[in-house]
Each structure stands twice: as C-alpha cells, then as structure tokens.
Amino acid sequence: MLYASSGTGAVEACLSSVVPHDKSVLIMNNGAYGKRMQQICDSYGISHIDYNIDWGEPVDCNMIETFLKQDKQDISHIAMVHHETTAGIMDDITAISRIASKFGVEVIIDAMSSFAGIPIDIKDSDIHYLIASANKCIQGMAGLSFVICKKKPLEKTKDIKSRNFYFNLYQNHVFFTKKHEMQFTPQSRSSTH
Ligand SMILES: Cc1ncc(COP(=O)(O)O)c(C=O)c1O
C-alpha cells in the first residue's frame, strides 16, 4: 500500500490498521524509531508491550523466545526496526520472524533505512508487513511511503473496527485492487520541462 506521507505515516498506517482491539503488539525498542512505534501506539490507544533494550544493543532472539513462551496469549504482533538508523544496529529479522511464527505472532518490520539496500527475503521469512519509504536506499523523492503486506494477514484485518481513515491498510488495498490507483490525491513530481 502506498501513502503520500513520509515514512512515519506508513508505520502509523500499519500499526493503527492491523492490531486487533483485544490484542497487544510487542515493540522492540533499541533506538529512536522503536520508540516512535511506541508513541504511535500511545496516540491511538493501541495496547503495546515495550521491550526496551539499551540503545546500540541488538535484539536477542533467545530473550524473545523466552518472553513469548511465558503466558503472552494477548500478543498478536511483534513490531521492530530492521536497521535502527539512530544506533546503527541491524537485527536478524528472519530469525526473529521464525521465532514469532512458532507462537502464531505476526511480524511488522520498519525497514526504512534497509529496504533496497540490504536483501530482505520477505517470501521466505515470516514477516507479514514490511514498511519503507522512497527517499532512503531507493534514493527517490521524499513524501512517498509504503507497506508491503502478505495478503492473508491483511485480509484478516478487514473485521477490525477501524481506528483510522486515510491510513487504513485494508481499505487502501481494496481501493487499489479495484481502481489501480491511490485512494486519495497522490503526491506528484514537480515538472521541470
Ligand atoms: C528506521 C526509520 N524508521 C522511521 C523513520 C521515519 O521516517 P520519516 O522521517 O520519513 O517519517 C526513519 C527516518 O529516518 C528511519 O530511519
């Protein structure tokens, strides 16, 4: 799904569209952009469990597994940053997604500063939502962001009573599929010729 917004908009679109009202998202925070996910959830009243790690430290897969093994039935999603731009930390999202999938937990990745720079095998991993924008490794214009979604989990979100409108992932998907264009006015490149 494409949005005429900076990258934060796509992170906001994803978090506010996919977490069911009776579930929580486990947010890995090891830098400014993990923290931003927590702020987005606070703004929308989305239940979140914060896994705060010292800045500059990677996410420890064993710790996640131990955490999920405890009675964490209400966690439906893990959200984390692939390359935490502020701390320069790269996390092993494939390994983490595989652990999450053992517990039936879906995975949301902010890959803003890694997508198109570092290979990410979405098909072969258990990542459900991958978020990025045009102006980092793609080196395109600012103001265009997107969420790559696996279809099945996205379809499931259609029954979540929406907390958003412009940003709703499922509604954007329906519109895009039917009309093959963005639901609202797209950003445009200023013409120089
Ligand atoms: C990992 C990460 N997430 C989110 C953002 C926020 O993107 P934007 O400033 O385009 O809203 C950035 C921006 O640098 C980032 O590096």
mmCIF file of C-alpha atoms and ligand atoms in Angstrom:
data_model
loop_
_atom_site.group_PDB
_atom_site.id
_atom_site.type_symbol
_atom_site.label_atom_id
_atom_site.label_comp_id
_atom_site.label_asym_id
_atom_site.label_seq_id
_atom_site.Cartn_x
_atom_site.Cartn_y
_atom_site.Cartn_z
ATOM 1 C CA MET A 1 0.000 0.000 0.000
ATOM 2 C CA LEU A 2 1.295 3.405 -0.954
ATOM 3 C CA TYR A 3 0.924 6.581 1.072
ATOM 4 C CA ALA A 4 1.619 10.189 0.271
ATOM 5 C CA SER A 5 3.467 10.639 3.524
ATOM 6 C CA SER A 6 6.904 10.390 4.993
ATOM 7 C CA GLY A 7 7.949 7.008 6.350
ATOM 8 C CA THR A 8 6.365 7.625 9.730
ATOM 9 C CA GLY A 9 2.967 7.716 8.003
ATOM 10 C CA ALA A 10 3.360 4.160 6.742
ATOM 11 C CA VAL A 11 4.461 2.956 10.184
ATOM 12 C CA GLU A 12 1.403 4.672 11.629
ATOM 13 C CA ALA A 13 -0.841 3.177 8.911
ATOM 14 C CA CYS A 14 0.366 -0.310 9.656
ATOM 15 C CA LEU A 15 0.210 -0.216 13.443
ATOM 16 C CA SER A 16 -3.175 1.500 13.518
ATOM 17 C CA SER A 17 -4.678 -0.923 10.991
ATOM 18 C CA VAL A 18 -3.547 -4.405 11.957
ATOM 19 C CA VAL A 19 -3.526 -4.844 15.743
ATOM 20 C CA PRO A 20 -6.924 -6.121 16.923
ATOM 21 C CA HIS A 21 -8.577 -4.158 19.747
ATOM 22 C CA ASP A 22 -8.334 -7.056 22.188
ATOM 23 C CA LYS A 23 -4.670 -7.820 21.432
ATOM 24 C CA SER A 24 -1.282 -6.211 22.019
ATOM 25 C CA VAL A 25 1.792 -5.522 19.974
ATOM 26 C CA LEU A 26 5.212 -6.284 21.407
ATOM 27 C CA ILE A 27 7.511 -3.414 20.397
ATOM 28 C CA MET A 28 11.261 -3.858 20.333
ATOM 29 C CA ASN A 29 12.880 -0.572 21.213
ATOM 30 C CA ASN A 30 16.608 -0.128 20.736
ATOM 31 C CA GLY A 31 16.629 3.353 19.231
ATOM 32 C CA ALA A 32 14.542 6.352 18.209
ATOM 33 C CA TYR A 33 12.361 4.524 15.699
ATOM 34 C CA GLY A 34 11.365 1.725 18.064
ATOM 35 C CA LYS A 35 10.397 4.484 20.463
ATOM 36 C CA ARG A 36 8.382 6.165 17.713
ATOM 37 C CA MET A 37 6.324 2.997 17.291
ATOM 38 C CA GLN A 38 5.504 3.175 20.991
ATOM 39 C CA GLN A 39 4.455 6.821 20.615
ATOM 40 C CA ILE A 40 2.201 5.952 17.668
ATOM 41 C CA CYS A 41 0.519 3.211 19.696
ATOM 42 C CA ASP A 42 0.061 5.605 22.615
ATOM 43 C CA SER A 43 -1.594 8.128 20.308
ATOM 44 C CA TYR A 44 -4.086 5.566 19.027
ATOM 45 C CA GLY A 45 -4.610 3.791 22.347
ATOM 46 C CA ILE A 46 -3.222 0.570 20.880
ATOM 47 C CA SER A 47 -2.201 -1.841 23.613
ATOM 48 C CA HIS A 48 1.558 -2.366 23.471
ATOM 49 C CA ILE A 49 4.197 -4.144 25.496
ATOM 50 C CA ASP A 50 7.530 -2.359 25.347
ATOM 51 C CA TYR A 51 10.650 -4.423 25.170
ATOM 52 C CA ASN A 52 13.251 -1.772 25.898
ATOM 53 C CA ILE A 53 16.825 -2.656 25.032
ATOM 54 C CA ASP A 54 19.822 -0.404 25.570
ATOM 55 C CA TRP A 55 20.460 1.774 22.520
ATOM 56 C CA GLY A 56 23.213 0.234 20.446
ATOM 57 C CA GLU A 57 22.313 -3.311 21.524
ATOM 58 C CA PRO A 58 20.765 -5.805 19.086
ATOM 59 C CA VAL A 59 17.570 -7.719 19.829
ATOM 60 C CA ASP A 60 18.403 -11.035 21.484
ATOM 61 C CA CYS A 61 16.426 -13.849 19.772
ATOM 62 C CA ASN A 62 16.628 -16.150 22.816
ATOM 63 C CA MET A 63 15.179 -13.458 25.009
ATOM 64 C CA ILE A 64 12.247 -13.017 22.640
ATOM 65 C CA GLU A 65 11.603 -16.733 22.634
ATOM 66 C CA THR A 66 11.702 -16.881 26.436
ATOM 67 C CA PHE A 67 9.409 -13.871 26.601
ATOM 68 C CA LEU A 68 6.852 -15.348 24.191
ATOM 69 C CA LYS A 69 6.965 -18.711 25.963
ATOM 70 C CA GLN A 70 5.557 -17.103 29.062
ATOM 71 C CA ASP A 71 1.827 -16.681 29.051
ATOM 72 C CA LYS A 72 1.618 -13.988 26.364
ATOM 73 C CA GLN A 73 -1.568 -15.056 24.652
ATOM 74 C CA ASP A 74 -2.644 -11.494 24.071
ATOM 75 C CA ILE A 75 0.337 -10.629 21.856
ATOM 76 C CA SER A 76 -0.755 -10.716 18.219
ATOM 77 C CA HIS A 77 2.209 -8.840 16.685
ATOM 78 C CA ILE A 78 5.857 -8.036 17.141
ATOM 79 C CA ALA A 79 6.951 -4.696 15.712
ATOM 80 C CA MET A 80 10.577 -3.784 15.251
ATOM 81 C CA VAL A 81 13.055 -1.847 13.184
ATOM 82 C CA HIS A 82 15.347 -3.772 10.835
ATOM 83 C CA HIS A 83 18.178 -1.258 10.719
ATOM 84 C CA GLU A 84 17.867 1.127 13.653
ATOM 85 C CA THR A 85 19.185 4.188 11.864
ATOM 86 C CA THR A 86 19.882 6.159 15.026
ATOM 87 C CA ALA A 87 22.050 3.488 16.641
ATOM 88 C CA GLY A 88 23.368 1.734 13.526
ATOM 89 C CA ILE A 89 22.108 -1.640 14.713
ATOM 90 C CA MET A 90 20.954 -4.301 12.262
ATOM 91 C CA ASP A 91 18.726 -7.024 13.670
ATOM 92 C CA ASP A 92 18.207 -10.538 12.365
ATOM 93 C CA ILE A 93 14.582 -10.141 11.286
ATOM 94 C CA THR A 94 14.410 -13.543 9.603
ATOM 95 C CA ALA A 95 15.447 -15.380 12.783
ATOM 96 C CA ILE A 96 13.103 -13.260 14.898
ATOM 97 C CA SER A 97 10.204 -13.783 12.496
ATOM 98 C CA ARG A 98 10.702 -17.552 12.652
ATOM 99 C CA ILE A 99 10.517 -17.461 16.456
ATOM 100 C CA ALA A 100 7.392 -15.309 16.295
ATOM 101 C CA SER A 101 5.734 -17.709 13.902
ATOM 102 C CA LYS A 102 6.181 -20.590 16.389
ATOM 103 C CA PHE A 103 3.863 -18.648 18.678
ATOM 104 C CA GLY A 104 1.420 -17.553 15.979
ATOM 105 C CA VAL A 105 2.595 -13.954 16.300
ATOM 106 C CA GLU A 106 2.687 -11.767 13.169
ATOM 107 C CA VAL A 107 5.663 -9.558 12.401
ATOM 108 C CA ILE A 108 5.806 -5.881 11.424
ATOM 109 C CA ILE A 109 9.170 -4.570 10.249
ATOM 110 C CA ASP A 110 10.189 -0.960 9.794
ATOM 111 C CA ALA A 111 12.818 -1.365 7.073
ATOM 112 C CA MET A 112 13.025 2.339 6.316
ATOM 113 C CA SER A 113 16.802 2.542 6.111
ATOM 114 C CA SER A 114 17.494 -1.000 4.884
ATOM 115 C CA PHE A 115 14.918 -1.764 2.175
ATOM 116 C CA ALA A 116 16.578 -1.797 -1.259
ATOM 117 C CA GLY A 117 19.970 -1.536 0.413
ATOM 118 C CA ILE A 118 20.131 -4.903 2.133
ATOM 119 C CA PRO A 119 18.437 -8.014 0.716
ATOM 120 C CA ILE A 120 15.270 -8.995 2.617
ATOM 121 C CA ASP A 121 13.617 -12.262 1.722
ATOM 122 C CA ILE A 122 10.005 -11.472 2.528
ATOM 123 C CA LYS A 123 8.656 -14.542 0.757
ATOM 124 C CA ASP A 124 10.799 -16.988 2.625
ATOM 125 C CA SER A 125 10.539 -15.346 6.034
ATOM 126 C CA ASP A 126 7.658 -14.991 8.438
ATOM 127 C CA ILE A 127 7.435 -11.246 8.016
ATOM 128 C CA HIS A 128 3.862 -10.108 7.422
ATOM 129 C CA TYR A 129 4.258 -6.354 6.978
ATOM 130 C CA LEU A 130 7.358 -4.547 5.720
ATOM 131 C CA ILE A 131 7.463 -0.766 5.805
ATOM 132 C CA ALA A 132 9.752 1.606 3.919
ATOM 133 C CA SER A 133 9.845 4.881 2.044
ATOM 134 C CA ALA A 134 11.113 6.156 -1.280
ATOM 135 C CA ASN A 135 13.797 8.512 -0.061
ATOM 136 C CA LYS A 136 16.295 6.275 1.719
ATOM 137 C CA CYS A 137 18.046 3.390 -0.091
ATOM 138 C CA ILE A 138 15.772 3.708 -3.135
ATOM 139 C CA GLN A 139 17.078 7.267 -3.403
ATOM 140 C CA GLY A 140 13.782 8.616 -4.701
ATOM 141 C CA MET A 141 11.770 11.654 -3.725
ATOM 142 C CA ALA A 142 10.634 12.210 -0.145
ATOM 143 C CA GLY A 143 6.937 12.009 0.709
ATOM 144 C CA LEU A 144 6.136 8.535 -0.573
ATOM 145 C CA SER A 145 5.971 5.602 1.794
ATOM 146 C CA PHE A 146 4.632 2.091 1.549
ATOM 147 C CA VAL A 147 3.711 -1.070 3.392
ATOM 148 C CA ILE A 148 4.314 -4.420 1.697
ATOM 149 C CA CYS A 149 1.756 -6.844 3.109
ATOM 150 C CA LYS A 150 1.174 -10.544 2.870
ATOM 151 C CA LYS A 151 -2.369 -10.983 1.603
ATOM 152 C CA LYS A 152 -3.764 -13.438 4.151
ATOM 153 C CA PRO A 153 -2.963 -11.434 7.270
ATOM 154 C CA LEU A 154 -4.116 -8.250 5.529
ATOM 155 C CA GLU A 155 -7.470 -9.849 4.639
ATOM 156 C CA LYS A 156 -7.956 -10.734 8.319
ATOM 157 C CA THR A 157 -7.756 -7.068 9.288
ATOM 158 C CA LYS A 158 -10.957 -6.193 7.436
ATOM 159 C CA ASP A 159 -13.015 -7.044 10.516
ATOM 160 C CA ILE A 160 -11.049 -4.818 12.887
ATOM 161 C CA LYS A 161 -13.180 -1.790 13.743
ATOM 162 C CA SER A 162 -11.114 0.920 12.152
ATOM 163 C CA ARG A 163 -9.201 3.450 14.239
ATOM 164 C CA ASN A 164 -8.157 5.382 11.131
ATOM 165 C CA PHE A 165 -9.486 6.512 7.771
ATOM 166 C CA TYR A 166 -6.911 7.845 5.295
ATOM 167 C CA PHE A 167 -4.360 5.392 6.614
ATOM 168 C CA ASN A 168 -6.483 2.250 6.721
ATOM 169 C CA LEU A 169 -4.429 -0.501 5.095
ATOM 170 C CA TYR A 170 -7.266 -2.793 4.170
ATOM 171 C CA GLN A 171 -9.426 -0.035 2.672
ATOM 172 C CA ASN A 172 -6.462 1.212 0.641
ATOM 173 C CA HIS A 173 -5.853 -2.323 -0.574
ATOM 174 C CA VAL A 174 -9.488 -2.721 -1.656
ATOM 175 C CA PHE A 175 -9.438 0.587 -3.499
ATOM 176 C CA PHE A 176 -6.084 -0.048 -5.112
ATOM 177 C CA THR A 177 -7.131 -3.507 -6.250
ATOM 178 C CA LYS A 178 -10.360 -2.217 -7.812
ATOM 179 C CA LYS A 179 -9.198 1.047 -9.321
ATOM 180 C CA HIS A 180 -5.462 0.553 -9.740
ATOM 181 C CA GLU A 181 -4.719 3.942 -8.268
ATOM 182 C CA MET A 182 -4.261 5.609 -4.924
ATOM 183 C CA GLN A 183 -7.445 6.270 -2.980
ATOM 184 C CA PHE A 184 -6.739 9.971 -2.444
ATOM 185 C CA THR A 185 -4.686 12.591 -4.304
ATOM 186 C CA PRO A 186 -1.217 11.152 -4.880
ATOM 187 C CA GLN A 187 1.968 13.128 -4.469
ATOM 188 C CA SER A 188 3.309 14.437 -7.730
ATOM 189 C CA ARG A 189 6.703 15.142 -9.120
ATOM 190 C CA SER A 190 7.142 18.787 -9.932
ATOM 191 C CA SER A 191 7.647 19.184 -13.628
ATOM 192 C CA THR A 192 10.783 20.881 -14.882
ATOM 193 C CA HIS A 193 10.055 20.611 -18.580
HETATM 194 C C1 LIG B 1 14.238 3.258 10.660
HETATM 195 C C2 LIG B 1 13.431 4.505 10.445
HETATM 196 N N1 LIG B 1 12.119 4.463 10.711
HETATM 197 C C3 LIG B 1 11.336 5.547 10.537
HETATM 198 C C4 LIG B 1 11.860 6.717 10.047
HETATM 199 C C5 LIG B 1 10.950 7.903 9.859
HETATM 200 O O1 LIG B 1 10.860 8.254 8.528
HETATM 201 P P1 LIG B 1 10.360 9.721 8.081
HETATM 202 O O2 LIG B 1 11.332 10.697 8.648
HETATM 203 O O3 LIG B 1 10.414 9.634 6.594
HETATM 204 O O4 LIG B 1 8.999 9.903 8.629
HETATM 205 C C6 LIG B 1 13.212 6.811 9.753
HETATM 206 C C7 LIG B 1 13.789 8.064 9.247
HETATM 207 O O5 LIG B 1 14.982 8.245 9.134
HETATM 208 C C8 LIG B 1 14.031 5.675 9.955
HETATM 209 O O6 LIG B 1 15.343 5.692 9.672
#
